Coordinates of C-alpha atoms and ligand atoms in Angstrom, one line a residue:
M1282 CA -6.1 10.2 33.0
I1283 CA -3.0 10.9 34.9
N1284 CA 0.3 11.4 33.5
L1285 CA 2.7 10.6 36.2
G1286 CA 6.3 12.0 36.2
L1287 CA 7.8 9.0 37.4
M1288 CA 10.6 9.0 34.4
S1289 CA 13.3 11.5 34.0
R1290 CA 13.9 12.7 30.3
A1291 CA 17.3 11.3 30.4
S1292 CA 15.9 7.7 31.4
L1293 CA 14.0 7.0 27.8
P1294 CA 15.7 7.2 24.6
W1295 CA 14.9 10.4 22.7
W1296 CA 12.8 8.7 19.9
K1297 CA 10.0 7.8 22.9
Q1298 CA 10.1 11.4 23.8
T1299 CA 10.2 13.1 20.8
T1300 CA 7.1 14.8 18.6
V1301 CA 7.2 14.2 15.2
Y1302 CA 5.8 16.6 12.4
Q1303 CA 5.0 15.0 8.9
I1304 CA 6.0 17.1 5.9
Y1305 CA 4.5 16.2 2.4
P1306 CA 7.7 17.8 0.7
R1307 CA 5.3 18.1 -2.6
S1308 CA 2.9 20.6 -0.8
F1309 CA 4.9 22.1 2.0
A1310 CA 6.9 25.3 0.5
D1311 CA 7.8 25.8 -2.9
D1312 CA 11.5 27.4 -3.2
N1313 CA 12.2 27.6 -6.9
G1314 CA 8.7 29.0 -8.0
D1315 CA 7.6 26.0 -10.2
G1316 CA 4.5 25.2 -8.0
I1317 CA 5.7 22.1 -6.6
G1318 CA 7.2 22.1 -3.1
D1319 CA 10.8 21.2 -2.8
L1320 CA 13.5 20.6 -0.2
A1321 CA 14.9 24.3 -0.2
G1322 CA 11.1 25.2 0.8
V1323 CA 11.7 23.2 3.7
I1324 CA 15.0 24.3 4.7
A1325 CA 13.5 27.8 4.5
R1326 CA 10.7 26.8 7.1
L1327 CA 12.9 25.0 9.6
D1328 CA 12.8 28.1 11.9
Y1329 CA 8.7 28.1 11.9
L1330 CA 8.8 24.6 12.9
K1331 CA 11.5 25.2 15.5
W1332 CA 9.3 28.1 16.7
L1333 CA 6.2 26.0 16.9
G1334 CA 8.3 23.5 19.4
I1335 CA 8.7 20.4 16.6
E1336 CA 11.3 18.4 17.6
T1337 CA 11.4 15.8 14.8
I1338 CA 10.2 16.1 11.0
W1339 CA 9.2 13.2 9.1
I1340 CA 9.7 14.1 5.3
S1341 CA 7.7 12.0 2.6
P1342 CA 10.1 10.5 -0.1
F1343 CA 11.7 13.1 -2.2
F1344 CA 13.7 10.4 -4.3
K1345 CA 14.2 10.1 -7.9
S1346 CA 11.1 8.8 -9.1
P1347 CA 8.5 9.1 -12.1
Q1348 CA 6.0 10.4 -9.7
A1349 CA 3.3 8.1 -10.4
D1350 CA 2.5 7.7 -6.8
F1351 CA 4.2 11.1 -5.8
G1352 CA 7.5 9.9 -4.2
Y1353 CA 6.0 6.0 -3.3
A1354 CA 7.4 4.5 -6.1
I1355 CA 11.2 4.9 -6.4
S1356 CA 13.4 4.6 -9.7
D1357 CA 16.5 5.8 -7.7
H1358 CA 17.2 5.1 -4.2
F1359 CA 20.3 7.3 -4.1
E1360 CA 19.1 10.1 -5.9
V1361 CA 16.9 13.1 -5.3
A1362 CA 13.8 14.0 -7.7
P1363 CA 14.9 17.1 -9.5
E1364 CA 11.3 18.6 -8.9
Y1365 CA 12.4 18.6 -5.1
G1366 CA 16.5 19.2 -5.6
S1367 CA 19.7 18.0 -5.7
L1368 CA 21.9 15.5 -3.3
E1369 CA 23.3 19.0 -2.0
D1370 CA 19.8 20.1 -1.1
C1371 CA 19.3 16.9 0.8
R1372 CA 22.8 17.5 2.6
R1373 CA 22.2 21.1 3.5
L1374 CA 18.4 19.8 4.7
I1375 CA 19.9 17.1 7.0
D1376 CA 22.7 19.7 8.1
A1377 CA 20.2 22.4 8.7
V1378 CA 17.2 20.3 10.6
H1379 CA 20.4 19.4 12.9
A1380 CA 21.5 23.0 13.3
H1381 CA 18.3 23.6 14.7
G1382 CA 18.6 21.2 17.3
M1383 CA 16.2 18.9 15.5
K1384 CA 15.9 15.3 14.4
I1385 CA 14.9 14.2 10.8
V1386 CA 13.0 10.7 9.9
L1387 CA 13.1 10.0 6.0
D1388 CA 10.7 7.8 4.4
M1389 CA 11.8 4.3 3.2
V1390 CA 9.9 2.5 0.5
L1391 CA 11.3 -1.3 1.0
N1392 CA 8.7 -2.9 -0.3
H1393 CA 8.6 -2.2 -3.6
T1394 CA 10.0 0.0 -6.5
S1395 CA 8.6 2.0 -9.4
N1396 CA 8.3 -0.3 -12.6
Q1397 CA 10.9 2.3 -13.9
H1398 CA 13.5 1.2 -11.6
P1399 CA 16.8 -0.1 -13.8
W1400 CA 16.2 -3.5 -11.5
F1401 CA 12.7 -3.9 -12.7
L1402 CA 13.4 -2.9 -16.4
E1403 CA 16.0 -5.4 -16.4
S1404 CA 14.2 -8.3 -14.7
K1405 CA 11.3 -7.9 -17.2
Q1406 CA 13.6 -8.3 -20.1
S1407 CA 13.6 -11.9 -20.2
R1408 CA 13.1 -14.8 -17.9
H1409 CA 16.7 -15.3 -17.7
S1410 CA 17.8 -11.9 -16.6
P1411 CA 20.1 -12.2 -13.7
R1412 CA 17.5 -9.6 -12.0
R1413 CA 14.6 -11.6 -12.9
D1414 CA 14.1 -12.9 -9.3
F1415 CA 15.0 -9.4 -7.8
Y1416 CA 10.9 -9.3 -8.1
I1417 CA 8.3 -12.0 -7.6
W1418 CA 7.1 -13.4 -11.0
R1419 CA 5.1 -16.6 -11.4
D1420 CA 3.2 -18.4 -14.5
G1421 CA -0.3 -18.3 -14.6
R1422 CA -2.8 -20.9 -13.4
K1423 CA -4.0 -21.1 -17.2
P1424 CA -1.4 -20.2 -20.0
H1425 CA -1.5 -16.8 -22.4
G1426 CA -2.7 -14.7 -19.3
A1427 CA -5.6 -16.5 -18.8
A1428 CA -5.6 -16.7 -15.1
P1429 CA -3.3 -15.3 -12.3
P1430 CA -1.0 -17.6 -10.4
N1431 CA -3.3 -17.7 -7.5
N1432 CA -6.3 -15.6 -6.0
W1433 CA -4.3 -13.2 -4.0
K1434 CA -6.0 -9.7 -4.0
S1435 CA -3.9 -6.4 -3.8
M1436 CA -4.1 -3.9 -0.7
L1437 CA -6.6 -2.0 -2.7
G1438 CA -9.0 -4.8 -4.1
G1439 CA -8.5 -6.8 -7.6
S1440 CA -5.8 -9.0 -8.4
G1441 CA -2.2 -8.0 -7.2
W1442 CA -0.7 -10.0 -10.3
H1443 CA 0.0 -8.2 -13.5
Y1444 CA 0.4 -10.2 -16.9
D1445 CA 3.7 -9.3 -19.1
P1446 CA 2.6 -10.9 -22.2
A1447 CA 6.5 -10.6 -23.6
T1448 CA 7.7 -13.1 -21.1
E1449 CA 4.4 -14.9 -20.4
Q1450 CA 4.6 -14.6 -16.7
W1451 CA 3.0 -12.8 -13.9
Y1452 CA 4.5 -9.7 -11.4
W1453 CA 3.3 -8.9 -8.0
A1454 CA 2.3 -6.1 -6.7
S1455 CA 0.7 -5.4 -3.4
F1456 CA -0.4 -1.8 -4.2
L1457 CA -0.6 -0.4 -7.4
P1458 CA 0.2 -2.0 -10.6
F1459 CA 3.4 0.4 -11.4
Q1460 CA 4.7 -0.3 -7.9
P1461 CA 6.0 -3.9 -8.2
D1462 CA 7.2 -5.8 -5.0
L1463 CA 10.9 -6.7 -4.4
N1464 CA 11.7 -10.5 -3.4
Y1465 CA 13.0 -10.1 -0.1
R1466 CA 13.5 -14.1 -0.3
N1467 CA 16.7 -13.4 -2.5
P1468 CA 19.5 -12.7 -0.3
Q1469 CA 20.9 -10.1 -2.8
V1470 CA 17.6 -8.0 -2.7
K1471 CA 17.8 -7.8 0.9
Q1472 CA 21.4 -7.4 1.2
A1473 CA 21.3 -4.2 -1.6
M1474 CA 18.2 -2.8 0.5
L1475 CA 19.7 -3.1 3.7
D1476 CA 23.0 -1.5 2.4
M1477 CA 20.7 1.3 0.9
V1478 CA 19.4 1.6 4.6
R1479 CA 22.7 1.9 5.9
H1480 CA 23.5 4.8 3.5
W1481 CA 20.8 6.8 4.8
L1482 CA 22.1 6.5 8.4
R1483 CA 25.5 7.4 7.4
Q1484 CA 24.1 10.3 5.7
G1485 CA 22.7 11.8 9.0
A1486 CA 18.9 10.3 9.1
D1487 CA 17.9 10.0 13.0
G1488 CA 14.7 7.7 12.1
L1489 CA 13.5 5.8 9.2
R1490 CA 9.6 5.3 8.5
L1491 CA 9.1 2.1 6.5
D1492 CA 6.2 2.3 3.9
I1493 CA 3.7 -1.0 3.5
F1494 CA 6.3 -2.7 5.7
N1495 CA 3.4 -5.2 6.7
A1496 CA 3.5 -6.4 2.9
I1497 CA 7.0 -7.5 3.0
H1498 CA 6.9 -11.1 3.0
K1499 CA 4.3 -13.3 1.2
D1500 CA 3.4 -17.3 1.7
A1501 CA 6.9 -19.0 0.2
G1502 CA 4.4 -21.6 -1.4
F1503 CA 2.3 -18.9 -2.9
A1504 CA -1.1 -21.0 -1.1
D1505 CA -4.2 -19.1 -2.0
N1506 CA -5.7 -16.6 0.6
P1507 CA -8.9 -18.0 2.0
F1508 CA -12.2 -16.8 1.6
S1509 CA -13.6 -14.2 4.5
F1510 CA -17.0 -12.3 4.3
R1511 CA -15.3 -9.0 4.7
P1512 CA -15.7 -6.6 1.8
I1513 CA -13.7 -3.8 3.0
P1514 CA -10.2 -4.0 4.8
S1515 CA -9.7 -1.4 7.7
E1516 CA -6.5 -0.3 9.6
H1517 CA -7.0 -2.8 12.2
N1518 CA -8.1 -5.7 10.1
P1519 CA -6.4 -6.3 6.6
D1520 CA -9.0 -8.9 5.4
G1521 CA -11.1 -7.6 2.9
F1522 CA -12.6 -7.8 -0.9
F1523 CA -13.5 -11.6 0.1
Q1524 CA -10.5 -12.9 1.3
R1525 CA -8.4 -13.2 4.5
A1526 CA -4.7 -11.6 3.8
V1527 CA -3.1 -14.3 5.6
N1528 CA -0.6 -15.2 3.0
T1529 CA 0.1 -11.5 1.6
Q1530 CA 0.3 -9.4 4.7
N1531 CA 1.6 -9.7 8.2
H1532 CA 3.6 -12.8 7.4
P1533 CA 5.6 -14.0 10.1
D1534 CA 9.0 -13.5 7.9
T1535 CA 8.1 -10.2 7.9
L1536 CA 8.3 -10.1 11.7
A1537 CA 11.4 -11.6 11.5
F1538 CA 12.7 -9.3 9.1
A1539 CA 11.7 -6.5 11.5
R1540 CA 14.4 -7.8 14.0
E1541 CA 17.0 -8.1 11.0
L1542 CA 16.3 -4.3 10.2
R1543 CA 16.4 -3.1 14.0
A1544 CA 20.1 -4.5 14.1
V1545 CA 20.9 -2.6 11.2
V1546 CA 19.7 0.3 12.5
D1547 CA 21.2 -0.3 16.1
E1548 CA 24.8 -0.2 14.1
F1549 CA 24.4 3.1 14.4
Q1550 CA 24.5 4.4 18.0
H1551 CA 25.5 8.4 17.7
P1552 CA 23.0 9.1 18.5
P1553 CA 20.7 6.2 18.4
R1554 CA 18.4 5.8 15.6
F1555 CA 14.8 4.7 15.2
L1556 CA 12.2 2.8 12.8
V1557 CA 8.5 3.4 12.8
G1558 CA 6.7 1.2 10.7
E1559 CA 3.5 1.6 8.7
V1560 CA 1.7 -1.5 9.2
F1561 CA -1.9 -2.6 9.3
G1562 CA -3.7 -5.1 11.7
P1563 CA -5.0 -5.6 15.0
T1564 CA -3.3 -4.2 17.8
S1565 CA -1.8 -7.4 18.8
V1566 CA -0.5 -7.9 15.9
L1567 CA 1.2 -4.7 15.5
R1568 CA 2.6 -5.2 19.1
E1569 CA 4.5 -8.3 17.5
Y1570 CA 6.6 -6.3 15.2
C1571 CA 8.2 -4.5 18.0
G1572 CA 8.9 -7.7 20.0
P1573 CA 8.3 -8.5 23.5
L1574 CA 11.3 -6.8 24.7
G1575 CA 11.3 -3.8 22.1
E1576 CA 13.9 -6.0 20.0
G1577 CA 11.9 -5.0 16.8
L1578 CA 10.7 -2.0 15.3
N1579 CA 11.4 0.7 17.7
L1580 CA 7.7 2.3 16.8
V1581 CA 4.6 1.3 14.9
F1582 CA 1.5 3.6 13.7
L1583 CA -1.4 2.9 15.6
F1584 CA -3.9 3.8 13.0
K1585 CA -6.8 2.4 14.9
S1586 CA -6.9 6.5 16.3
L1587 CA -8.1 7.5 12.9
S1588 CA -11.3 5.4 13.3
A1589 CA -12.0 6.0 17.0
K1590 CA -14.8 7.8 18.1
F1591 CA -13.6 11.2 18.9
T1592 CA -15.4 11.3 21.9
A1593 CA -13.9 11.3 26.0
P1594 CA -15.0 7.3 26.1
G1595 CA -13.8 6.8 22.8
F1596 CA -10.5 8.4 23.7
R1597 CA -10.4 6.6 27.3
D1598 CA -10.8 3.2 25.2
L1599 CA -8.2 4.0 22.9
M1600 CA -5.7 4.9 25.6
Q1601 CA -6.6 1.6 27.5
E1602 CA -6.1 -0.5 24.5
F1603 CA -2.6 1.1 23.6
E1604 CA -1.5 1.2 27.0
T1605 CA -2.4 -2.8 27.6
A1606 CA -0.5 -3.7 24.3
F1607 CA 2.4 -1.1 24.4
P1608 CA 3.7 -1.2 28.4
E1609 CA 7.4 -0.1 29.0
P1610 CA 9.9 -1.4 27.0
L1611 CA 7.1 -0.4 24.5
H1612 CA 5.7 2.9 23.3
P1613 CA 2.5 3.7 21.7
T1614 CA 2.1 6.2 18.8
Y1615 CA -0.8 8.9 18.4
V1616 CA -1.9 9.6 14.9
F1617 CA -5.0 11.7 13.7
G1618 CA -3.6 12.3 10.3
N1619 CA -1.5 11.6 7.3
H1620 CA -1.0 12.0 3.6
D1621 CA -3.6 9.6 2.7
R1622 CA -6.3 10.0 5.3
P1623 CA -8.9 12.6 6.0
R1624 CA -8.0 15.8 7.8
S1625 CA -8.5 15.1 11.4
I1626 CA -10.8 18.5 11.7
E1627 CA -13.0 17.2 9.1
R1628 CA -13.6 14.2 11.9
L1629 CA -14.4 16.8 14.5
G1630 CA -16.9 18.7 12.2
N1631 CA -14.8 21.5 11.3
D1632 CA -15.1 22.7 15.1
R1633 CA -12.2 24.4 15.8
A1634 CA -12.4 24.3 19.8
R1635 CA -12.7 20.5 19.4
A1636 CA -9.2 20.8 17.3
R1637 CA -7.7 22.2 20.5
L1638 CA -8.8 19.2 22.5
L1639 CA -7.3 16.8 19.9
A1640 CA -4.0 18.8 20.4
A1641 CA -4.1 18.5 24.0
F1642 CA -4.9 14.9 24.1
Q1643 CA -2.3 14.1 21.5
L1644 CA 0.1 16.3 22.9
T1645 CA -0.2 14.8 26.4
V1646 CA -0.9 11.4 26.2
R1647 CA 1.9 9.1 26.8
G1648 CA 3.4 8.3 23.2
V1649 CA 4.8 9.7 20.3
P1650 CA 2.5 12.4 18.7
F1651 CA 2.8 12.2 15.1
V1652 CA 1.1 16.0 13.6
Y1653 CA 0.3 16.1 9.8
Y1654 CA 1.4 19.4 8.3
G1655 CA -1.4 22.1 8.6
D1656 CA -3.1 20.2 11.3
E1657 CA -1.8 22.9 13.7
L1658 CA -3.6 25.6 11.4
G1659 CA -6.7 23.4 11.5
L1660 CA -6.6 23.0 7.6
P1661 CA -9.7 21.6 6.5
H1662 CA -10.4 18.7 4.3
H1663 CA -10.4 20.3 0.6
E1664 CA -13.8 18.2 0.1
G1665 CA -15.5 18.0 -3.7
M1666 CA -12.5 17.5 -5.7
A1667 CA -13.6 15.3 -8.5
L1668 CA -12.5 12.0 -8.5
H1669 CA -12.2 12.0 -12.9
S1670 CA -9.5 14.8 -12.6
A1671 CA -7.7 13.9 -9.6
L1672 CA -4.0 13.4 -9.6
D1673 CA -3.8 10.5 -7.1
P1674 CA -3.5 7.4 -9.0
V1675 CA -5.6 5.7 -6.0
A1676 CA -8.3 8.1 -7.0
A1677 CA -8.0 7.2 -10.7
R1678 CA -8.3 3.5 -9.9
Y1679 CA -11.9 4.2 -7.9
R1680 CA -13.3 7.0 -10.0
F1681 CA -16.3 4.5 -10.8
L1682 CA -17.1 5.0 -6.9
P1683 CA -20.6 6.5 -6.5
K1684 CA -20.2 10.0 -5.0
F1685 CA -22.7 9.3 -2.0
L1686 CA -20.4 6.9 -0.6
L1687 CA -17.2 8.9 -0.2
P1688 CA -18.4 10.7 2.8
T1689 CA -19.3 7.5 4.4
L1690 CA -15.7 6.0 3.5
R1691 CA -14.5 9.2 4.8
K1692 CA -15.7 8.9 8.2
R1693 CA -14.4 5.4 8.5
G1694 CA -10.7 7.2 8.2
I1695 CA -10.8 5.9 4.4
L1696 CA -9.8 8.3 1.8
V1697 CA -10.4 7.4 -1.8
N1698 CA -9.0 10.7 -3.5
R1699 CA -6.0 12.0 -1.2
D1700 CA -5.6 14.8 -3.1
E1701 CA -8.1 16.0 -0.7
C1702 CA -5.4 16.0 2.1
R1703 CA -2.5 17.2 0.5
S1704 CA -3.4 20.9 -0.1
P1705 CA -0.6 23.2 -0.2
M1706 CA 0.5 24.9 3.1
P1707 CA -0.8 28.6 3.5
W1708 CA 1.8 30.6 5.0
H1709 CA 0.5 34.3 4.6
G1710 CA -2.2 35.7 2.7
G1711 CA -0.3 37.1 -0.6
A1712 CA 0.0 35.4 -3.6
H1713 CA -0.1 31.6 -3.6
A1714 CA -0.7 32.4 0.2
G1715 CA 3.0 32.0 0.5
F1716 CA 3.3 28.4 -0.9
A1717 CA 5.1 29.3 -4.1
P1718 CA 6.7 32.9 -4.5
P1719 CA 4.8 35.4 -6.8
G1720 CA 4.6 35.0 -10.4
A1721 CA 5.0 31.0 -9.9
P1722 CA 2.6 29.1 -11.9
S1723 CA -0.3 27.4 -9.9
P1724 CA 0.3 25.5 -7.1
W1725 CA 0.5 21.6 -8.2
L1726 CA -2.9 21.0 -6.3
P1727 CA -5.2 23.9 -5.3
L1728 CA -4.9 25.9 -2.4
H1729 CA -7.7 25.1 0.1
P1730 CA -10.3 28.3 -0.4
Q1731 CA -9.6 28.9 3.6
S1732 CA -6.1 29.3 2.9
A1733 CA -6.8 33.2 2.8
I1734 CA -7.7 33.2 6.6
L1735 CA -6.2 30.1 8.1
H1736 CA -2.6 31.0 7.2
V1737 CA 0.4 30.8 9.6
E1738 CA 1.3 34.9 9.7
G1739 CA -2.2 35.3 10.8
Q1740 CA -2.3 32.8 13.5
R1741 CA 0.9 33.6 14.6
Q1742 CA -0.2 37.1 15.5
D1743 CA -3.2 35.6 17.3
P1744 CA -2.8 34.5 20.9
D1745 CA -6.0 32.5 20.5
S1746 CA -5.5 30.7 17.4
L1747 CA -5.5 27.2 17.0
L1748 CA -1.3 27.6 16.2
A1749 CA -0.9 29.3 19.2
C1750 CA -2.5 26.5 21.0
Y1751 CA -0.3 23.7 19.5
R1752 CA 2.7 26.0 20.3
R1753 CA 1.5 26.1 23.9
M1754 CA 1.0 22.4 24.2
L1755 CA 4.6 21.9 22.3
L1756 CA 6.3 24.1 24.5
L1757 CA 4.4 22.3 27.7
R1758 CA 5.3 19.1 26.8
R1759 CA 9.0 19.8 26.0
A1760 CA 9.2 21.5 29.5
S1761 CA 7.8 18.9 31.5
P1762 CA 9.1 15.6 32.2
A1763 CA 6.2 14.0 33.0
L1764 CA 4.2 14.8 29.4
S1765 CA 7.5 13.6 27.3
G1766 CA 8.6 11.0 29.2
G1767 CA 6.1 9.7 32.0
S1768 CA 4.1 6.9 32.8
L1769 CA 0.2 7.0 32.6
Q1770 CA -2.4 5.5 34.6
L1771 CA -6.1 5.6 33.9
C1772 CA -8.4 6.5 36.6
E1773 CA -12.3 4.8 36.7
P1774 CA -14.3 7.3 35.0
L1775 CA -16.8 9.1 37.4
G1776 CA -19.9 8.3 35.6
D1777 CA -20.1 6.7 31.9
P1778 CA -20.8 9.6 29.8
R1779 CA -21.9 7.1 26.7
Ligands
GLC235 C1 1.7 3.9 1.9 C2 2.0 5.4 1.7 C3 1.2 5.8 0.8 C4 1.6 5.1 -0.9 C5 1.6 3.7 -0.7 C6 2.0 2.7 -1.5 O1 0.4 3.4 2.6 O2 1.6 6.1 2.7 O3 1.1 7.3 0.3 O4 0.6 5.3 -1.8 O5 2.0 3.1 0.8 O6 3.8 2.8 -1.6

């Protein structure tokens, strides 16, 4: 691979040249000593991220929520959940990030709300509620809850329709039953959500990450999904559970909405902001979210990297595919882990030498790298957590799965118990590994057993550590216009090492 310095840093927008670090706020740093990470904890650790050489942080949702899916089911988009702090803490966080010369990406869950959101509570009250149409309600094919409106499956399998006996109708949820989908065909809903987006941009968000964006619009006529032989969906093919997801995911109206949302974000120019979409589908479809000239979402996660072969030819194929689909003015992303996926080092056989190679690859290839908290320490996957006692609602849904299937699924990038990749961040070798102050109750999830040796403080002192390697690569990337803003040309391999 050659990364050519044909462009200067000034010629590309900042968000194409940046490096993003994902913080799962519940697991990053607990400042108030309740065992749960919080915004004040993040503020206290910004010096660390600055030292590491990170330019942008993305923080998973911290808005008011019953926490049934830890922030991804929101009951008030304008409030901070009390366990994470207050609006004042949020203000302080945004200001502190900017004072550090860094940028901040907030997580927008536009597709659904919590079933405890006042809109849903009102919508559910009666068929005539003024907010009824804020969500997707339909009559069943048979009366009294005997058959749902059509054959649509949720992203997790099983019908995505849920019956409400009081009003004798079904509501639609693309993900879990307590996450009812908003109805974007209702102009009031669209307007309210776009205004919410504007609100957070006005508060100083530099970018927005869009949760399951590919589910926003479904077929307006509610036609059944056609049959497919595929049992399990993957990041590059949402068909699964024996149907093609044509009427429930990647709908043409969602692609149009991407452009509408981009126009809203472009209302804010000082500095320019960006959108990064969580979308699932073949690379060719993901590209459509960005639009041929980059007039849609600025970036999309390219999750194919999560199941790519971690070998030299595997990386080459990945680069080739992403470069072909995302030439300038489009821009690829490189993601090797997040709060839903197996830790990347697990895919490398827990080999720390290979973890360095992964860092070197991710931080030098053309594209925006998204680094998941703890990956810079080589924090391993927390295997063997029992499904039946998991806090993750996805694990609860699959608790009947035979244990022997889990490692195979993990190898394919599918994580059934997401608690396993959300271990508290180990900061030092003392009480609670420094995640929470001494005297705090146990962290909300157990520390990884290796926290005592892999913590930040220890690795900071060791120039040969994985952390030191990440830091050197990040500094190199920042110092080199070719790495952060260059173009890329692939050479023909000398021999095929397959
Ligand atoms: C996204 C989030 C995941 C969440 C789901 C529903 O995939 O990354 O954590 O559970 O959407 O909001």
